[in-house]
Amino acid sequence: MTVALSVLDLAHIGDGETAADSFSASVDMAQRAERWGYHRIWYAEHHNMPTIASSATSVLIGHVAAKTSSIRLGAGGIMLPNHSPLTIAEQFGTLETLFPGRIDLGLGRAPGSDQRTMRALRRDPTSADSFPQDVLELQGYLAGETRIAGVNATPGYGTNVPLYVLGSSMFGAQLAALLGLPYAFASHFAPDALEAATSHYRKEFQPSAQLSEPYVIAGVNVIAADTTEYAEQQLLEAKRYRAGRMLAQGRKLSTEEIDALLASPAGRQVQSMARYSAVGTPDEVDDYLDKFAKQAQADELMVVSSAVDRTAWLRSLELLADVRGLGD
């Protein structure tokens, strides 16, 4: 099954690293991904997370775009309730003006943060309730058809930056279908509703000015390596890292303590987040992705390489590009 292949870059800040190190790694990976033939790279908005450097998402997109030449770049996504639609239209209208034909705008309604950080962002907890209306307002600014008389996005007006609805539940699927927008499902960390959501989206899709047929992007974890054993070891290290960050509450734990944590009910819940993971040799990963794409009814896969080691991260993406024939 032929599907487009893209990358979600988590802008990870590793142990002993700075945000500047993360940005350098993101640029390096983007330049390589462009050569390898990946379709696009997305970055996600997160706040108050010491291991993720993509909080100022539009700024990072602009930085990477200036150091690449052709690969599409975008937000996967901007958490729209944190912002006014006009501000996001201006930011992404600026990006599209600077880098025409290369910018995507994925939109989510989650806070991308905890309750205290929401307050620091001056975010009203009820702001997510207006997400559908805010998407329409944003779409109007970018299309040059403002919904607020006398207010236009400059830059932004008439740029028609393509919008994508992100989600991990039926809400996003319903909204994307109703508005005729592409739908990106976060199955790389929230797998439970994947099949029900994508099926509903395809069944209920209404054509729009942006999109005539439904288009599904599904997230999937990938670790490809020269040997199955090494790939599985990298997956274990990734699970240990995630469990330590999510469950250790700032404590420094030994490997044995982390493994015990992984075996606990809370640890098993953390592990279940990565249910959809392609791990092994390039051929094993290739076979898994074909099956996953059919299961997800996906037109495009957004791969997340969860390898903690940067060399393994890059090698995984290189091997995947090669086995999928992206550069052919």
mmCIF file with all atom_site columns, N, CA, C and O in Angstrom, residues 252-291:
data_model
loop_
_atom_site.group_PDB
_atom_site.id
_atom_site.type_symbol
_atom_site.label_atom_id
_atom_site.label_alt_id
_atom_site.label_comp_id
_atom_site.label_asym_id
_atom_site.label_entity_id
_atom_site.label_seq_id
_atom_site.pdbx_PDB_ins_code
_atom_site.Cartn_x
_atom_site.Cartn_y
_atom_site.Cartn_z
_atom_site.occupancy
_atom_site.B_iso_or_equiv
_atom_site.pdbx_formal_charge
_atom_site.auth_seq_id
_atom_site.auth_comp_id
_atom_site.auth_asym_id
_atom_site.auth_atom_id
_atom_site.pdbx_PDB_model_num
ATOM 1   N N  . LYS A 1 252 ? 15.279 10.606 40.675 1.00 0.00 ? 252 LYS A N  1
ATOM 2   C CA . LYS A 1 252 ? 16.289 9.915  39.881 1.00 0.00 ? 252 LYS A CA 1
ATOM 3   C C  . LYS A 1 252 ? 16.248 8.438  40.257 1.00 0.00 ? 252 LYS A C  1
ATOM 4   O O  . LYS A 1 252 ? 16.579 8.050  41.373 1.00 0.00 ? 252 LYS A O  1
ATOM 5   N N  . LEU A 1 253 ? 15.823 7.591  39.313 1.00 0.00 ? 253 LEU A N  1
ATOM 6   C CA . LEU A 1 253 ? 15.643 6.174  39.599 1.00 0.00 ? 253 LEU A CA 1
ATOM 7   C C  . LEU A 1 253 ? 16.694 5.348  38.876 1.00 0.00 ? 253 LEU A C  1
ATOM 8   O O  . LEU A 1 253 ? 17.176 5.718  37.798 1.00 0.00 ? 253 LEU A O  1
ATOM 9   N N  . SER A 1 254 ? 17.019 4.211  39.459 1.00 0.00 ? 254 SER A N  1
ATOM 10  C CA . SER A 1 254 ? 17.923 3.269  38.814 1.00 0.00 ? 254 SER A CA 1
ATOM 11  C C  . SER A 1 254 ? 17.178 2.526  37.706 1.00 0.00 ? 254 SER A C  1
ATOM 12  O O  . SER A 1 254 ? 15.945 2.576  37.622 1.00 0.00 ? 254 SER A O  1
ATOM 13  N N  . THR A 1 255 ? 17.938 1.820  36.864 1.00 0.00 ? 255 THR A N  1
ATOM 14  C CA . THR A 1 255 ? 17.309 1.035  35.795 1.00 0.00 ? 255 THR A CA 1
ATOM 15  C C  . THR A 1 255 ? 16.362 0.000  36.371 1.00 0.00 ? 255 THR A C  1
ATOM 16  O O  . THR A 1 255 ? 15.260 -0.230 35.854 1.00 0.00 ? 255 THR A O  1
ATOM 17  N N  . GLU A 1 256 ? 16.780 -0.629 37.464 1.00 0.00 ? 256 GLU A N  1
ATOM 18  C CA . GLU A 1 256 ? 15.933 -1.648 38.099 1.00 0.00 ? 256 GLU A CA 1
ATOM 19  C C  . GLU A 1 256 ? 14.629 -1.035 38.613 1.00 0.00 ? 256 GLU A C  1
ATOM 20  O O  . GLU A 1 256 ? 13.552 -1.639 38.483 1.00 0.00 ? 256 GLU A O  1
ATOM 21  N N  . GLU A 1 257 ? 14.720 0.154  39.186 1.00 0.00 ? 257 GLU A N  1
ATOM 22  C CA . GLU A 1 257 ? 13.517 0.814  39.697 1.00 0.00 ? 257 GLU A CA 1
ATOM 23  C C  . GLU A 1 257 ? 12.591 1.228  38.542 1.00 0.00 ? 257 GLU A C  1
ATOM 24  O O  . GLU A 1 257 ? 11.364 1.104  38.646 1.00 0.00 ? 257 GLU A O  1
ATOM 25  N N  . ILE A 1 258 ? 13.190 1.702  37.443 1.00 0.00 ? 258 ILE A N  1
ATOM 26  C CA . ILE A 1 258 ? 12.378 2.075  36.280 1.00 0.00 ? 258 ILE A CA 1
ATOM 27  C C  . ILE A 1 258 ? 11.668 0.848  35.714 1.00 0.00 ? 258 ILE A C  1
ATOM 28  O O  . ILE A 1 258 ? 10.480 0.896  35.357 1.00 0.00 ? 258 ILE A O  1
ATOM 29  N N  . ASP A 1 259 ? 12.380 -0.285 35.633 1.00 0.00 ? 259 ASP A N  1
ATOM 30  C CA . ASP A 1 259 ? 11.757 -1.501 35.106 1.00 0.00 ? 259 ASP A CA 1
ATOM 31  C C  . ASP A 1 259 ? 10.618 -1.967 36.003 1.00 0.00 ? 259 ASP A C  1
ATOM 32  O O  . ASP A 1 259 ? 9.587  -2.464 35.511 1.00 0.00 ? 259 ASP A O  1
ATOM 33  N N  . ALA A 1 260 ? 10.789 -1.816 37.315 1.00 0.00 ? 260 ALA A N  1
ATOM 34  C CA . ALA A 1 260 ? 9.702  -2.161 38.235 1.00 0.00 ? 260 ALA A CA 1
ATOM 35  C C  . ALA A 1 260 ? 8.514  -1.233 38.018 1.00 0.00 ? 260 ALA A C  1
ATOM 36  O O  . ALA A 1 260 ? 7.350  -1.658 38.074 1.00 0.00 ? 260 ALA A O  1
ATOM 37  N N  . LEU A 1 261 ? 8.812  0.022  37.737 1.00 0.00 ? 261 LEU A N  1
ATOM 38  C CA . LEU A 1 261 ? 7.750  0.984  37.473 1.00 0.00 ? 261 LEU A CA 1
ATOM 39  C C  . LEU A 1 261 ? 7.003  0.621  36.189 1.00 0.00 ? 261 LEU A C  1
ATOM 40  O O  . LEU A 1 261 ? 5.772  0.688  36.126 1.00 0.00 ? 261 LEU A O  1
ATOM 41  N N  . LEU A 1 262 ? 7.741  0.199  35.174 1.00 0.00 ? 262 LEU A N  1
ATOM 42  C CA . LEU A 1 262 ? 7.116  -0.213 33.916 1.00 0.00 ? 262 LEU A CA 1
ATOM 43  C C  . LEU A 1 262 ? 6.190  -1.411 34.106 1.00 0.00 ? 262 LEU A C  1
ATOM 44  O O  . LEU A 1 262 ? 5.197  -1.562 33.387 1.00 0.00 ? 262 LEU A O  1
ATOM 45  N N  . ALA A 1 263 ? 6.540  -2.267 35.062 1.00 0.00 ? 263 ALA A N  1
ATOM 46  C CA . ALA A 1 263 ? 5.741  -3.474 35.307 1.00 0.00 ? 263 ALA A CA 1
ATOM 47  C C  . ALA A 1 263 ? 4.505  -3.197 36.163 1.00 0.00 ? 263 ALA A C  1
ATOM 48  O O  . ALA A 1 263 ? 3.629  -4.065 36.281 1.00 0.00 ? 263 ALA A O  1
ATOM 49  N N  . SER A 1 264 ? 4.427  -2.006 36.749 1.00 0.00 ? 264 SER A N  1
ATOM 50  C CA . SER A 1 264 ? 3.278  -1.648 37.590 1.00 0.00 ? 264 SER A CA 1
ATOM 51  C C  . SER A 1 264 ? 2.075  -1.306 36.712 1.00 0.00 ? 264 SER A C  1
ATOM 52  O O  . SER A 1 264 ? 2.219  -1.087 35.500 1.00 0.00 ? 264 SER A O  1
ATOM 53  N N  . PRO A 1 265 ? 0.875  -1.249 37.290 1.00 0.00 ? 265 PRO A N  1
ATOM 54  C CA . PRO A 1 265 ? -0.295 -0.869 36.488 1.00 0.00 ? 265 PRO A CA 1
ATOM 55  C C  . PRO A 1 265 ? -0.129 0.481  35.791 1.00 0.00 ? 265 PRO A C  1
ATOM 56  O O  . PRO A 1 265 ? -0.501 0.629  34.622 1.00 0.00 ? 265 PRO A O  1
ATOM 57  N N  . ALA A 1 266 ? 0.442  1.459  36.490 1.00 0.00 ? 266 ALA A N  1
ATOM 58  C CA . ALA A 1 266 ? 0.653  2.766  35.876 1.00 0.00 ? 266 ALA A CA 1
ATOM 59  C C  . ALA A 1 266 ? 1.652  2.665  34.733 1.00 0.00 ? 266 ALA A C  1
ATOM 60  O O  . ALA A 1 266 ? 1.490  3.301  33.684 1.00 0.00 ? 266 ALA A O  1
ATOM 61  N N  . GLY A 1 267 ? 2.690  1.855  34.924 1.00 0.00 ? 267 GLY A N  1
ATOM 62  C CA . GLY A 1 267 ? 3.687  1.672  33.877 1.00 0.00 ? 267 GLY A CA 1
ATOM 63  C C  . GLY A 1 267 ? 3.120  0.971  32.664 1.00 0.00 ? 267 GLY A C  1
ATOM 64  O O  . GLY A 1 267 ? 3.450  1.329  31.516 1.00 0.00 ? 267 GLY A O  1
ATOM 65  N N  . ARG A 1 268 ? 2.266  -0.005 32.896 1.00 0.00 ? 268 ARG A N  1
ATOM 66  C CA . ARG A 1 268 ? 1.649  -0.693 31.759 1.00 0.00 ? 268 ARG A CA 1
ATOM 67  C C  . ARG A 1 268 ? 0.733  0.245  30.981 1.00 0.00 ? 268 ARG A C  1
ATOM 68  O O  . ARG A 1 268 ? 0.613  0.132  29.757 1.00 0.00 ? 268 ARG A O  1
ATOM 69  N N  . GLN A 1 269 ? 0.118  1.183  31.697 1.00 0.00 ? 269 GLN A N  1
ATOM 70  C CA . GLN A 1 269 ? -0.710 2.171  31.020 1.00 0.00 ? 269 GLN A CA 1
ATOM 71  C C  . GLN A 1 269 ? 0.150  3.073  30.135 1.00 0.00 ? 269 GLN A C  1
ATOM 72  O O  . GLN A 1 269 ? -0.218 3.391  28.994 1.00 0.00 ? 269 GLN A O  1
ATOM 73  N N  . VAL A 1 270 ? 1.313  3.478  30.641 1.00 0.00 ? 270 VAL A N  1
ATOM 74  C CA . VAL A 1 270 ? 2.242  4.284  29.847 1.00 0.00 ? 270 VAL A CA 1
ATOM 75  C C  . VAL A 1 270 ? 2.686  3.502  28.611 1.00 0.00 ? 270 VAL A C  1
ATOM 76  O O  . VAL A 1 270 ? 2.743  4.036  27.496 1.00 0.00 ? 270 VAL A O  1
ATOM 77  N N  . GLN A 1 271 ? 3.005  2.215  28.803 1.00 0.00 ? 271 GLN A N  1
ATOM 78  C CA . GLN A 1 271 ? 3.442  1.402  27.670 1.00 0.00 ? 271 GLN A CA 1
ATOM 79  C C  . GLN A 1 271 ? 2.349  1.248  26.621 1.00 0.00 ? 271 GLN A C  1
ATOM 80  O O  . GLN A 1 271 ? 2.632  1.197  25.415 1.00 0.00 ? 271 GLN A O  1
ATOM 81  N N  . SER A 1 272 ? 1.098  1.200  27.067 1.00 0.00 ? 272 SER A N  1
ATOM 82  C CA . SER A 1 272 ? -0.008 1.002  26.124 1.00 0.00 ? 272 SER A CA 1
ATOM 83  C C  . SER A 1 272 ? -0.190 2.197  25.199 1.00 0.00 ? 272 SER A C  1
ATOM 84  O O  . SER A 1 272 ? -0.800 2.075  24.139 1.00 0.00 ? 272 SER A O  1
ATOM 85  N N  . MET A 1 273 ? 0.344  3.353  25.596 1.00 0.00 ? 273 MET A N  1
ATOM 86  C CA . MET A 1 273 ? 0.255  4.527  24.740 1.00 0.00 ? 273 MET A CA 1
ATOM 87  C C  . MET A 1 273 ? 0.978  4.295  23.411 1.00 0.00 ? 273 MET A C  1
ATOM 88  O O  . MET A 1 273 ? 0.615  4.885  22.399 1.00 0.00 ? 273 MET A O  1
ATOM 89  N N  . ALA A 1 274 ? 2.002  3.444  23.441 1.00 0.00 ? 274 ALA A N  1
ATOM 90  C CA . ALA A 1 274 ? 2.785  3.158  22.232 1.00 0.00 ? 274 ALA A CA 1
ATOM 91  C C  . ALA A 1 274 ? 2.331  1.861  21.571 1.00 0.00 ? 274 ALA A C  1
ATOM 92  O O  . ALA A 1 274 ? 3.133  1.122  21.001 1.00 0.00 ? 274 ALA A O  1
ATOM 93  N N  . ARG A 1 275 ? 1.035  1.580  21.623 1.00 0.00 ? 275 ARG A N  1
ATOM 94  C CA . ARG A 1 275 ? 0.498  0.345  21.044 1.00 0.00 ? 275 ARG A CA 1
ATOM 95  C C  . ARG A 1 275 ? 0.877  0.203  19.573 1.00 0.00 ? 275 ARG A C  1
ATOM 96  O O  . ARG A 1 275 ? 1.230  -0.882 19.114 1.00 0.00 ? 275 ARG A O  1
ATOM 97  N N  . TYR A 1 276 ? 0.814  1.294  18.844 1.00 0.00 ? 276 TYR A N  1
ATOM 98  C CA . TYR A 1 276 ? 1.142  1.243  17.430 1.00 0.00 ? 276 TYR A CA 1
ATOM 99  C C  . TYR A 1 276 ? 2.601  1.637  17.238 1.00 0.00 ? 276 TYR A C  1
ATOM 100 O O  . TYR A 1 276 ? 2.943  2.825  17.151 1.00 0.00 ? 276 TYR A O  1
ATOM 101 N N  . SER A 1 277 ? 3.457  0.623  17.202 1.00 0.00 ? 277 SER A N  1
ATOM 102 C CA . SER A 1 277 ? 4.892  0.837  17.080 1.00 0.00 ? 277 SER A CA 1
ATOM 103 C C  . SER A 1 277 ? 5.477  -0.169 16.103 1.00 0.00 ? 277 SER A C  1
ATOM 104 O O  . SER A 1 277 ? 5.274  -1.385 16.253 1.00 0.00 ? 277 SER A O  1
ATOM 105 N N  . ALA A 1 278 ? 6.196  0.346  15.117 1.00 0.00 ? 278 ALA A N  1
ATOM 106 C CA . ALA A 1 278 ? 6.897  -0.497 14.147 1.00 0.00 ? 278 ALA A CA 1
ATOM 107 C C  . ALA A 1 278 ? 8.355  -0.568 14.576 1.00 0.00 ? 278 ALA A C  1
ATOM 108 O O  . ALA A 1 278 ? 9.065  0.433  14.524 1.00 0.00 ? 278 ALA A O  1
ATOM 109 N N  . VAL A 1 279 ? 8.789  -1.745 14.996 1.00 0.00 ? 279 VAL A N  1
ATOM 110 C CA . VAL A 1 279 ? 10.118 -1.893 15.587 1.00 0.00 ? 279 VAL A CA 1
ATOM 111 C C  . VAL A 1 279 ? 10.810 -3.103 14.983 1.00 0.00 ? 279 VAL A C  1
ATOM 112 O O  . VAL A 1 279 ? 10.239 -4.197 14.942 1.00 0.00 ? 279 VAL A O  1
ATOM 113 N N  . GLY A 1 280 ? 12.034 -2.904 14.489 1.00 0.00 ? 280 GLY A N  1
ATOM 114 C CA . GLY A 1 280 ? 12.786 -4.033 13.952 1.00 0.00 ? 280 GLY A CA 1
ATOM 115 C C  . GLY A 1 280 ? 13.676 -3.622 12.797 1.00 0.00 ? 280 GLY A C  1
ATOM 116 O O  . GLY A 1 280 ? 14.077 -2.459 12.678 1.00 0.00 ? 280 GLY A O  1
ATOM 117 N N  . THR A 1 281 ? 13.969 -4.586 11.954 1.00 0.00 ? 281 THR A N  1
ATOM 118 C CA . THR A 1 281 ? 14.762 -4.308 10.752 1.00 0.00 ? 281 THR A CA 1
ATOM 119 C C  . THR A 1 281 ? 13.915 -3.506 9.766  1.00 0.00 ? 281 THR A C  1
ATOM 120 O O  . THR A 1 281 ? 12.680 -3.444 9.904  1.00 0.00 ? 281 THR A O  1
ATOM 121 N N  . PRO A 1 282 ? 14.527 -2.907 8.749  1.00 0.00 ? 282 PRO A N  1
ATOM 122 C CA . PRO A 1 282 ? 13.738 -2.154 7.779  1.00 0.00 ? 282 PRO A CA 1
ATOM 123 C C  . PRO A 1 282 ? 12.600 -2.964 7.161  1.00 0.00 ? 282 PRO A C  1
ATOM 124 O O  . PRO A 1 282 ? 11.480 -2.453 7.006  1.00 0.00 ? 282 PRO A O  1
ATOM 125 N N  . ASP A 1 283 ? 12.846 -4.212 6.813  1.00 0.00 ? 283 ASP A N  1
ATOM 126 C CA . ASP A 1 283 ? 11.790 -5.031 6.217  1.00 0.00 ? 283 ASP A CA 1
ATOM 127 C C  . ASP A 1 283 ? 10.660 -5.284 7.203  1.00 0.00 ? 283 ASP A C  1
ATOM 128 O O  . ASP A 1 283 ? 9.476  -5.274 6.828  1.00 0.00 ? 283 ASP A O  1
ATOM 129 N N  . GLU A 1 284 ? 11.006 -5.516 8.474  1.00 0.00 ? 284 GLU A N  1
ATOM 130 C CA . GLU A 1 284 ? 9.972  -5.739 9.493  1.00 0.00 ? 284 GLU A CA 1
ATOM 131 C C  . GLU A 1 284 ? 9.143  -4.481 9.697  1.00 0.00 ? 284 GLU A C  1
ATOM 132 O O  . GLU A 1 284 ? 7.906  -4.540 9.817  1.00 0.00 ? 284 GLU A O  1
ATOM 133 N N  . VAL A 1 285 ? 9.798  -3.342 9.732  1.00 0.00 ? 285 VAL A N  1
ATOM 134 C CA . VAL A 1 285 ? 9.091  -2.072 9.893  1.00 0.00 ? 285 VAL A CA 1
ATOM 135 C C  . VAL A 1 285 ? 8.217  -1.786 8.678  1.00 0.00 ? 285 VAL A C  1
ATOM 136 O O  . VAL A 1 285 ? 7.062  -1.347 8.800  1.00 0.00 ? 285 VAL A O  1
ATOM 137 N N  . ASP A 1 286 ? 8.737  -2.036 7.499  1.00 0.00 ? 286 ASP A N  1
ATOM 138 C CA . ASP A 1 286 ? 7.997  -1.818 6.265  1.00 0.00 ? 286 ASP A CA 1
ATOM 139 C C  . ASP A 1 286 ? 6.708  -2.637 6.246  1.00 0.00 ? 286 ASP A C  1
ATOM 140 O O  . ASP A 1 286 ? 5.629  -2.132 5.911  1.00 0.00 ? 286 ASP A O  1
ATOM 141 N N  . ASP A 1 287 ? 6.807  -3.893 6.629  1.00 0.00 ? 287 ASP A N  1
ATOM 142 C CA . ASP A 1 287 ? 5.642  -4.771 6.658  1.00 0.00 ? 287 ASP A CA 1
ATOM 143 C C  . ASP A 1 287 ? 4.612  -4.267 7.671  1.00 0.00 ? 287 ASP A C  1
ATOM 144 O O  . ASP A 1 287 ? 3.407  -4.239 7.395  1.00 0.00 ? 287 ASP A O  1
ATOM 145 N N  . TYR A 1 288 ? 5.083  -3.849 8.852  1.00 0.00 ? 288 TYR A N  1
ATOM 146 C CA . TYR A 1 288 ? 4.171  -3.341 9.882  1.00 0.00 ? 288 TYR A CA 1
ATOM 147 C C  . TYR A 1 288 ? 3.436  -2.102 9.384  1.00 0.00 ? 288 TYR A C  1
ATOM 148 O O  . TYR A 1 288 ? 2.214  -1.969 9.569  1.00 0.00 ? 288 TYR A O  1
ATOM 149 N N  . LEU A 1 289 ? 4.153  -1.190 8.747  1.00 0.00 ? 289 LEU A N  1
ATOM 150 C CA . LEU A 1 289 ? 3.535  0.054  8.308  1.00 0.00 ? 289 LEU A CA 1
ATOM 151 C C  . LEU A 1 289 ? 2.487  -0.179 7.236  1.00 0.00 ? 289 LEU A C  1
ATOM 152 O O  . LEU A 1 289 ? 1.460  0.520  7.199  1.00 0.00 ? 289 LEU A O  1
ATOM 153 N N  . ASP A 1 290 ? 2.708  -1.140 6.360  1.00 0.00 ? 290 ASP A N  1
ATOM 154 C CA . ASP A 1 290 ? 1.687  -1.473 5.365  1.00 0.00 ? 290 ASP A CA 1
ATOM 155 C C  . ASP A 1 290 ? 0.396  -1.926 6.043  1.00 0.00 ? 290 ASP A C  1
ATOM 156 O O  . ASP A 1 290 ? -0.706 -1.491 5.679  1.00 0.00 ? 290 ASP A O  1
ATOM 157 N N  . LYS A 1 291 ? 0.544  -2.810 7.038  1.00 0.00 ? 291 LYS A N  1
ATOM 158 C CA . LYS A 1 291 ? -0.632 -3.310 7.747  1.00 0.00 ? 291 LYS A CA 1
ATOM 159 C C  . LYS A 1 291 ? -1.305 -2.208 8.554  1.00 0.00 ? 291 LYS A C  1
ATOM 160 O O  . LYS A 1 291 ? -2.536 -2.101 8.588  1.00 0.00 ? 291 LYS A O  1
#
